[in-house]
């Protein structure tokens, strides 16, 4: 198939996905495409549809475990400038899906806009955060959303108003779309207060979470009224390892890539943790990370 004649963005074949995930694992994508802009994305959608090629979307790769065998079909990443735009209208910020969260938070701070600081330290993109409804215990990005612009798998752009959006604990109804941008409602605050929020969040994360090795943050969702980290810890699994993959000594819901772990090592550790927690507490942990097999 001649991609190059039709598409303007960068297309790579057999692209190692370990380069694009924070776990630093994952085999090759048959095709890896970064569209130049929406027009290019639409050409891609019609091309893959015509040729019956499946595709998946990756953001910053910070909440994903990809098989060592890699991915058949295409992987799409909205990394070009056209998908990282940001604009402000009073206390509303409109942000492109490809914008890294860290940059979004800093640009809002410049405008004296607060509300997103709880996301600091999450190495994701705005699009990924929306899809997963990223957040901390009491706050999620979905709480701030006013509308989301998406493109569907037929290449149709739509603006989804609040009425059409559903955000739950680490989930949303955006899965079937490609998120392009969103409008978020923030509040005015002075920069000093925003800096304080950012500092407190970073301190909290550095104190309680593990950034010493590649990981995907928390691996499991918290069961209702409980903490996955606490349950795994109570099973005595801190420091448990399988080949290069190990449970963090600091936060038991973090699995670390300690030494050239394979995706299969991490998956086996996930299974072992699930079994131990189930047999000790009769609770079945559900992965928070996306698993691409
Ligand atoms: N705990 C342990 N042992 C551990 C880890 C935690 O006993 O190894 C205990 C803590 O002492 C605390 C409780 O479990 O009493 C909860 O732990 P923590 O405050 O660290 O929060 P969490 O529930 O584990 C959640 C989110 C994090 C988010 C923090 C901050 C999930 C699965 N995790 O963690 O999100 O950063 O709250 O609010 O919802 C992520 O989504 O990747 C993530 C890390």
PDB file of N, CA, C and O in Angstrom, residues 7-10 33-45 57-59 76-87 94-101 103-104 107 124-128 130 149-151 157 178-182:
ATOM      1  N   UNK A   7      -0.473  10.464   2.418  1.00  0.00           N
ATOM      2  CA  UNK A   7      -0.355  11.104   3.729  1.00  0.00           C
ATOM      3  C   UNK A   7       0.832  12.061   3.769  1.00  0.00           C
ATOM      4  O   UNK A   7       1.857  11.818   3.133  1.00  0.00           O
ATOM      5  N   UNK A   8       0.667  13.141   4.547  1.00  0.00           N
ATOM      6  CA  UNK A   8       1.756  14.120   4.644  1.00  0.00           C
ATOM      7  C   UNK A   8       2.570  13.946   5.925  1.00  0.00           C
ATOM      8  O   UNK A   8       3.712  14.351   6.003  1.00  0.00           O
ATOM      9  N   UNK A   9       1.957  13.371   6.945  1.00  0.00           N
ATOM     10  CA  UNK A   9       2.658  13.201   8.228  1.00  0.00           C
ATOM     11  C   UNK A   9       3.688  12.094   8.148  1.00  0.00           C
ATOM     12  O   UNK A   9       3.873  11.453   7.111  1.00  0.00           O
ATOM     13  N   UNK A  10       4.347  11.864   9.291  1.00  0.00           N
ATOM     14  CA  UNK A  10       5.430  10.872   9.327  1.00  0.00           C
ATOM     15  C   UNK A  10       4.871   9.468   9.525  1.00  0.00           C
ATOM     16  O   UNK A  10       4.139   9.218  10.478  1.00  0.00           O
ATOM     17  N   UNK A  33       1.920   6.149  12.748  1.00  0.00           N
ATOM     18  CA  UNK A  33       1.634   7.351  11.958  1.00  0.00           C
ATOM     19  C   UNK A  33       1.363   8.562  12.834  1.00  0.00           C
ATOM     20  O   UNK A  33       0.584   8.508  13.778  1.00  0.00           O
ATOM     21  N   UNK A  34       2.014   9.672  12.473  1.00  0.00           N
ATOM     22  CA  UNK A  34       1.800  10.946  13.163  1.00  0.00           C
ATOM     23  C   UNK A  34       1.289  11.966  12.145  1.00  0.00           C
ATOM     24  O   UNK A  34       2.079  12.525  11.375  1.00  0.00           O
ATOM     25  N   UNK A  35      -0.028  12.165  12.107  1.00  0.00           N
ATOM     26  CA  UNK A  35      -0.580  13.064  11.085  1.00  0.00           C
ATOM     27  C   UNK A  35      -0.133  14.509  11.288  1.00  0.00           C
ATOM     28  O   UNK A  35       0.110  14.934  12.414  1.00  0.00           O
ATOM     29  N   UNK A  36      -0.067  15.203  10.176  1.00  0.00           N
ATOM     30  CA  UNK A  36       0.356  16.610  10.180  1.00  0.00           C
ATOM     31  C   UNK A  36      -0.729  17.514  10.783  1.00  0.00           C
ATOM     32  O   UNK A  36      -0.453  18.451  11.495  1.00  0.00           O
ATOM     33  N   UNK A  37      -1.981  17.211  10.436  1.00  0.00           N
ATOM     34  CA  UNK A  37      -3.119  18.034  10.886  1.00  0.00           C
ATOM     35  C   UNK A  37      -4.417  17.223  10.708  1.00  0.00           C
ATOM     36  O   UNK A  37      -4.359  16.041  10.339  1.00  0.00           O
ATOM     37  N   UNK A  38      -5.555  17.874  10.926  1.00  0.00           N
ATOM     38  CA  UNK A  38      -6.822  17.123  10.870  1.00  0.00           C
ATOM     39  C   UNK A  38      -7.093  16.585   9.458  1.00  0.00           C
ATOM     40  O   UNK A  38      -7.580  15.472   9.289  1.00  0.00           O
ATOM     41  N   UNK A  39      -6.744  17.388   8.457  1.00  0.00           N
ATOM     42  CA  UNK A  39      -6.990  16.943   7.072  1.00  0.00           C
ATOM     43  C   UNK A  39      -6.208  15.638   6.805  1.00  0.00           C
ATOM     44  O   UNK A  39      -6.726  14.685   6.231  1.00  0.00           O
ATOM     45  N   UNK A  40      -4.973  15.620   7.280  1.00  0.00           N
ATOM     46  CA  UNK A  40      -4.114  14.440   7.115  1.00  0.00           C
ATOM     47  C   UNK A  40      -4.690  13.249   7.898  1.00  0.00           C
ATOM     48  O   UNK A  40      -4.666  12.106   7.433  1.00  0.00           O
ATOM     49  N   UNK A  41      -5.210  13.543   9.093  1.00  0.00           N
ATOM     50  CA  UNK A  41      -5.821  12.493   9.913  1.00  0.00           C
ATOM     51  C   UNK A  41      -7.037  11.899   9.193  1.00  0.00           C
ATOM     52  O   UNK A  41      -7.233  10.678   9.178  1.00  0.00           O
ATOM     53  N   UNK A  42      -7.820  12.789   8.558  1.00  0.00           N
ATOM     54  CA  UNK A  42      -8.990  12.299   7.818  1.00  0.00           C
ATOM     55  C   UNK A  42      -8.554  11.404   6.649  1.00  0.00           C
ATOM     56  O   UNK A  42      -9.181  10.373   6.386  1.00  0.00           O
ATOM     57  N   UNK A  43      -7.468  11.792   5.968  1.00  0.00           N
ATOM     58  CA  UNK A  43      -6.963  10.959   4.852  1.00  0.00           C
ATOM     59  C   UNK A  43      -6.552   9.592   5.395  1.00  0.00           C
ATOM     60  O   UNK A  43      -6.826   8.554   4.780  1.00  0.00           O
ATOM     61  N   UNK A  44      -5.904   9.598   6.568  1.00  0.00           N
ATOM     62  CA  UNK A  44      -5.468   8.347   7.194  1.00  0.00           C
ATOM     63  C   UNK A  44      -6.680   7.459   7.502  1.00  0.00           C
ATOM     64  O   UNK A  44      -6.691   6.266   7.192  1.00  0.00           O
ATOM     65  N   UNK A  45      -7.711   8.080   8.094  1.00  0.00           N
ATOM     66  CA  UNK A  45      -8.894   7.295   8.485  1.00  0.00           C
ATOM     67  C   UNK A  45      -9.534   6.667   7.245  1.00  0.00           C
ATOM     68  O   UNK A  45      -9.895   5.490   7.246  1.00  0.00           O
ATOM     69  N   UNK A  57      -4.817   4.209  19.102  1.00  0.00           N
ATOM     70  CA  UNK A  57      -4.263   5.540  19.355  1.00  0.00           C
ATOM     71  C   UNK A  57      -3.398   5.493  20.605  1.00  0.00           C
ATOM     72  O   UNK A  57      -3.804   4.911  21.617  1.00  0.00           O
ATOM     73  N   UNK A  58      -2.243   6.113  20.519  1.00  0.00           N
ATOM     74  CA  UNK A  58      -1.370   6.200  21.688  1.00  0.00           C
ATOM     75  C   UNK A  58      -1.139   7.681  22.005  1.00  0.00           C
ATOM     76  O   UNK A  58      -1.056   8.499  21.087  1.00  0.00           O
ATOM     77  N   UNK A  59      -1.102   8.000  23.294  1.00  0.00           N
ATOM     78  CA  UNK A  59      -0.783   9.380  23.684  1.00  0.00           C
ATOM     79  C   UNK A  59       0.679   9.426  24.097  1.00  0.00           C
ATOM     80  O   UNK A  59       1.569   9.156  23.290  1.00  0.00           O
ATOM     81  N   UNK A  76      -1.533   5.268  15.974  1.00  0.00           N
ATOM     82  CA  UNK A  76      -1.648   6.676  15.609  1.00  0.00           C
ATOM     83  C   UNK A  76      -1.246   7.533  16.798  1.00  0.00           C
ATOM     84  O   UNK A  76      -1.660   7.258  17.920  1.00  0.00           O
ATOM     85  N   UNK A  77      -0.442   8.555  16.536  1.00  0.00           N
ATOM     86  CA  UNK A  77      -0.088   9.464  17.632  1.00  0.00           C
ATOM     87  C   UNK A  77      -0.260  10.917  17.177  1.00  0.00           C
ATOM     88  O   UNK A  77       0.282  11.309  16.141  1.00  0.00           O
ATOM     89  N   UNK A  78      -1.008  11.691  17.936  1.00  0.00           N
ATOM     90  CA  UNK A  78      -1.285  13.084  17.567  1.00  0.00           C
ATOM     91  C   UNK A  78      -0.216  13.996  18.162  1.00  0.00           C
ATOM     92  O   UNK A  78      -0.469  14.720  19.122  1.00  0.00           O
ATOM     93  N   UNK A  79       0.980  13.909  17.593  1.00  0.00           N
ATOM     94  CA  UNK A  79       2.105  14.606  18.212  1.00  0.00           C
ATOM     95  C   UNK A  79       2.505  15.888  17.488  1.00  0.00           C
ATOM     96  O   UNK A  79       3.363  16.619  17.975  1.00  0.00           O
ATOM     97  N   UNK A  80       1.907  16.172  16.331  1.00  0.00           N
ATOM     98  CA  UNK A  80       2.344  17.377  15.606  1.00  0.00           C
ATOM     99  C   UNK A  80       1.698  18.627  16.232  1.00  0.00           C
ATOM    100  O   UNK A  80       0.711  18.533  16.965  1.00  0.00           O
ATOM    101  N   UNK A  81       2.264  19.776  15.898  1.00  0.00           N
ATOM    102  CA  UNK A  81       1.838  21.042  16.515  1.00  0.00           C
ATOM    103  C   UNK A  81       0.338  21.296  16.369  1.00  0.00           C
ATOM    104  O   UNK A  81      -0.291  21.873  17.249  1.00  0.00           O
ATOM    105  N   UNK A  82      -0.227  20.850  15.243  1.00  0.00           N
ATOM    106  CA  UNK A  82      -1.656  21.098  14.992  1.00  0.00           C
ATOM    107  C   UNK A  82      -2.535  20.514  16.100  1.00  0.00           C
ATOM    108  O   UNK A  82      -3.654  20.990  16.326  1.00  0.00           O
ATOM    109  N   UNK A  83      -2.039  19.497  16.787  1.00  0.00           N
ATOM    110  CA  UNK A  83      -2.833  18.842  17.835  1.00  0.00           C
ATOM    111  C   UNK A  83      -2.405  19.272  19.245  1.00  0.00           C
ATOM    112  O   UNK A  83      -2.828  18.677  20.231  1.00  0.00           O
ATOM    113  N   UNK A  84      -1.552  20.286  19.305  1.00  0.00           N
ATOM    114  CA  UNK A  84      -1.065  20.728  20.622  1.00  0.00           C
ATOM    115  C   UNK A  84      -1.464  22.159  20.901  1.00  0.00           C
ATOM    116  O   UNK A  84      -0.908  22.812  21.793  1.00  0.00           O
ATOM    117  N   UNK A  85      -2.406  22.676  20.113  1.00  0.00           N
ATOM    118  CA  UNK A  85      -2.771  24.089  20.252  1.00  0.00           C
ATOM    119  C   UNK A  85      -3.504  24.337  21.566  1.00  0.00           C
ATOM    120  O   UNK A  85      -4.205  23.452  22.070  1.00  0.00           O
ATOM    121  N   UNK A  86      -3.354  25.558  22.034  1.00  0.00           N
ATOM    122  CA  UNK A  86      -4.047  25.930  23.263  1.00  0.00           C
ATOM    123  C   UNK A  86      -4.545  27.364  23.092  1.00  0.00           C
ATOM    124  O   UNK A  86      -3.860  28.197  22.501  1.00  0.00           O
ATOM    125  N   UNK A  87      -5.773  27.626  23.537  1.00  0.00           N
ATOM    126  CA  UNK A  87      -6.271  29.003  23.471  1.00  0.00           C
ATOM    127  C   UNK A  87      -7.138  29.257  24.700  1.00  0.00           C
ATOM    128  O   UNK A  87      -7.653  28.314  25.324  1.00  0.00           O
ATOM    129  N   UNK A  94      -9.025  25.935  25.887  1.00  0.00           N
ATOM    130  CA  UNK A  94      -9.276  24.903  24.883  1.00  0.00           C
ATOM    131  C   UNK A  94      -7.914  24.308  24.530  1.00  0.00           C
ATOM    132  O   UNK A  94      -6.980  25.033  24.149  1.00  0.00           O
ATOM    133  N   UNK A  95      -7.812  22.996  24.674  1.00  0.00           N
ATOM    134  CA  UNK A  95      -6.499  22.366  24.506  1.00  0.00           C
ATOM    135  C   UNK A  95      -6.581  21.198  23.530  1.00  0.00           C
ATOM    136  O   UNK A  95      -7.538  20.427  23.533  1.00  0.00           O
ATOM    137  N   UNK A  96      -5.553  21.088  22.693  1.00  0.00           N
ATOM    138  CA  UNK A  96      -5.460  19.982  21.742  1.00  0.00           C
ATOM    139  C   UNK A  96      -5.085  18.695  22.453  1.00  0.00           C
ATOM    140  O   UNK A  96      -4.373  18.716  23.466  1.00  0.00           O
ATOM    141  N   UNK A  97      -5.532  17.574  21.901  1.00  0.00           N
ATOM    142  CA  UNK A  97      -5.345  16.272  22.557  1.00  0.00           C
ATOM    143  C   UNK A  97      -3.874  15.895  22.734  1.00  0.00           C
ATOM    144  O   UNK A  97      -3.530  15.185  23.672  1.00  0.00           O
ATOM    145  N   UNK A  98      -3.025  16.371  21.840  1.00  0.00           N
ATOM    146  CA  UNK A  98      -1.621  15.965  21.895  1.00  0.00           C
ATOM    147  C   UNK A  98      -0.785  16.766  22.882  1.00  0.00           C
ATOM    148  O   UNK A  98       0.400  16.492  23.067  1.00  0.00           O
ATOM    149  N   UNK A  99      -1.401  17.740  23.528  1.00  0.00           N
ATOM    150  CA  UNK A  99      -0.645  18.618  24.440  1.00  0.00           C
ATOM    151  C   UNK A  99      -0.243  17.855  25.695  1.00  0.00           C
ATOM    152  O   UNK A  99      -1.103  17.302  26.398  1.00  0.00           O
ATOM    153  N   UNK A 100       1.054  17.835  26.033  1.00  0.00           N
ATOM    154  CA  UNK A 100       1.445  17.197  27.293  1.00  0.00           C
ATOM    155  C   UNK A 100       0.822  17.939  28.482  1.00  0.00           C
ATOM    156  O   UNK A 100       0.747  19.176  28.483  1.00  0.00           O
ATOM    157  N   UNK A 101       0.379  17.192  29.481  1.00  0.00           N
ATOM    158  CA  UNK A 101      -0.299  17.798  30.639  1.00  0.00           C
ATOM    159  C   UNK A 101       0.567  18.849  31.322  1.00  0.00           C
ATOM    160  O   UNK A 101       0.085  19.894  31.731  1.00  0.00           O
ATOM    161  N   UNK A 103       2.833  20.830  30.073  1.00  0.00           N
ATOM    162  CA  UNK A 103       2.816  22.104  29.324  1.00  0.00           C
ATOM    163  C   UNK A 103       1.486  22.818  29.510  1.00  0.00           C
ATOM    164  O   UNK A 103       1.438  24.040  29.662  1.00  0.00           O
ATOM    165  N   UNK A 104       0.408  22.061  29.500  1.00  0.00           N
ATOM    166  CA  UNK A 104      -0.928  22.651  29.688  1.00  0.00           C
ATOM    167  C   UNK A 104      -1.001  23.371  31.043  1.00  0.00           C
ATOM    168  O   UNK A 104      -1.457  24.519  31.137  1.00  0.00           O
ATOM    169  N   UNK A 107       1.065  26.581  30.984  1.00  0.00           N
ATOM    170  CA  UNK A 107       0.471  27.669  30.188  1.00  0.00           C
ATOM    171  C   UNK A 107      -0.734  28.269  30.911  1.00  0.00           C
ATOM    172  O   UNK A 107      -0.973  29.458  30.839  1.00  0.00           O
ATOM    173  N   UNK A 124       1.262  12.275  31.054  1.00  0.00           N
ATOM    174  CA  UNK A 124       0.354  11.988  29.933  1.00  0.00           C
ATOM    175  C   UNK A 124       0.092  13.184  29.043  1.00  0.00           C
ATOM    176  O   UNK A 124       0.616  14.282  29.250  1.00  0.00           O
ATOM    177  N   UNK A 125      -0.746  12.963  28.038  1.00  0.00           N
ATOM    178  CA  UNK A 125      -1.232  14.046  27.178  1.00  0.00           C
ATOM    179  C   UNK A 125      -2.659  14.398  27.604  1.00  0.00           C
ATOM    180  O   UNK A 125      -3.327  13.603  28.285  1.00  0.00           O
ATOM    181  N   UNK A 126      -3.138  15.553  27.132  1.00  0.00           N
ATOM    182  CA  UNK A 126      -4.510  15.944  27.451  1.00  0.00           C
ATOM    183  C   UNK A 126      -5.503  14.893  26.925  1.00  0.00           C
ATOM    184  O   UNK A 126      -6.445  14.508  27.628  1.00  0.00           O
ATOM    185  N   UNK A 127      -5.276  14.402  25.710  1.00  0.00           N
ATOM    186  CA  UNK A 127      -6.190  13.414  25.111  1.00  0.00           C
ATOM    187  C   UNK A 127      -6.263  12.137  25.936  1.00  0.00           C
ATOM    188  O   UNK A 127      -7.343  11.623  26.220  1.00  0.00           O
ATOM    189  N   UNK A 128      -5.101  11.631  26.335  1.00  0.00           N
ATOM    190  CA  UNK A 128      -5.056  10.408  27.140  1.00  0.00           C
ATOM    191  C   UNK A 128      -5.722  10.624  28.490  1.00  0.00           C
ATOM    192  O   UNK A 128      -6.467   9.764  28.983  1.00  0.00           O
ATOM    193  N   UNK A 130      -8.090  12.716  29.222  1.00  0.00           N
ATOM    194  CA  UNK A 130      -9.548  12.795  29.067  1.00  0.00           C
ATOM    195  C   UNK A 130     -10.153  11.406  28.904  1.00  0.00           C
ATOM    196  O   UNK A 130     -11.146  11.059  29.544  1.00  0.00           O
ATOM    197  N   UNK A 149     -14.046  17.853  21.522  1.00  0.00           N
ATOM    198  CA  UNK A 149     -14.124  17.677  20.062  1.00  0.00           C
ATOM    199  C   UNK A 149     -13.459  16.350  19.711  1.00  0.00           C
ATOM    200  O   UNK A 149     -12.339  16.075  20.157  1.00  0.00           O
ATOM    201  N   UNK A 150     -14.177  15.559  18.937  1.00  0.00           N
ATOM    202  CA  UNK A 150     -13.660  14.234  18.573  1.00  0.00           C
ATOM    203  C   UNK A 150     -13.816  14.035  17.068  1.00  0.00           C
ATOM    204  O   UNK A 150     -14.537  14.785  16.405  1.00  0.00           O
ATOM    205  N   UNK A 151     -13.149  13.020  16.571  1.00  0.00           N
ATOM    206  CA  UNK A 151     -13.408  12.589  15.191  1.00  0.00           C
ATOM    207  C   UNK A 151     -13.781  11.117  15.298  1.00  0.00           C
ATOM    208  O   UNK A 151     -13.167  10.377  16.084  1.00  0.00           O
ATOM    209  N   UNK A 157     -16.073  14.937  12.251  1.00  0.00           N
ATOM    210  CA  UNK A 157     -15.720  15.691  13.461  1.00  0.00           C
ATOM    211  C   UNK A 157     -17.002  16.075  14.199  1.00  0.00           C
ATOM    212  O   UNK A 157     -17.975  16.509  13.591  1.00  0.00           O
ATOM    213  N   UNK A 178     -11.613   9.369  18.355  1.00  0.00           N
ATOM    214  CA  UNK A 178     -10.273   9.937  18.521  1.00  0.00           C
ATOM    215  C   UNK A 178     -10.516  11.329  19.096  1.00  0.00           C
ATOM    216  O   UNK A 178     -11.194  12.150  18.469  1.00  0.00           O
ATOM    217  N   UNK A 179     -10.004  11.567  20.274  1.00  0.00           N
ATOM    218  CA  UNK A 179     -10.179  12.886  20.906  1.00  0.00           C
ATOM    219  C   UNK A 179      -9.253  13.875  20.202  1.00  0.00           C
ATOM    220  O   UNK A 179      -8.068  13.599  19.997  1.00  0.00           O
ATOM    221  N   UNK A 180      -9.820  15.026  19.812  1.00  0.00           N
ATOM    222  CA  UNK A 180      -9.013  16.056  19.137  1.00  0.00           C
ATOM    223  C   UNK A 180      -8.674  17.218  20.062  1.00  0.00           C
ATOM    224  O   UNK A 180      -7.571  17.740  20.029  1.00  0.00           O
ATOM    225  N   UNK A 181      -9.658  17.637  20.859  1.00  0.00           N
ATOM    226  CA  UNK A 181      -9.456  18.807  21.728  1.00  0.00           C
ATOM    227  C   UNK A 181     -10.563  18.837  22.767  1.00  0.00           C
ATOM    228  O   UNK A 181     -11.578  18.133  22.620  1.00  0.00           O
ATOM    229  N   UNK A 182     -10.373  19.664  23.796  1.00  0.00           N
ATOM    230  CA  UNK A 182     -11.431  19.812  24.801  1.00  0.00           C
ATOM    231  C   UNK A 182     -11.401  21.209  25.372  1.00  0.00           C
ATOM    232  O   UNK A 182     -10.350  21.877  25.373  1.00  0.00           O
TER     233      UNK A 182
END
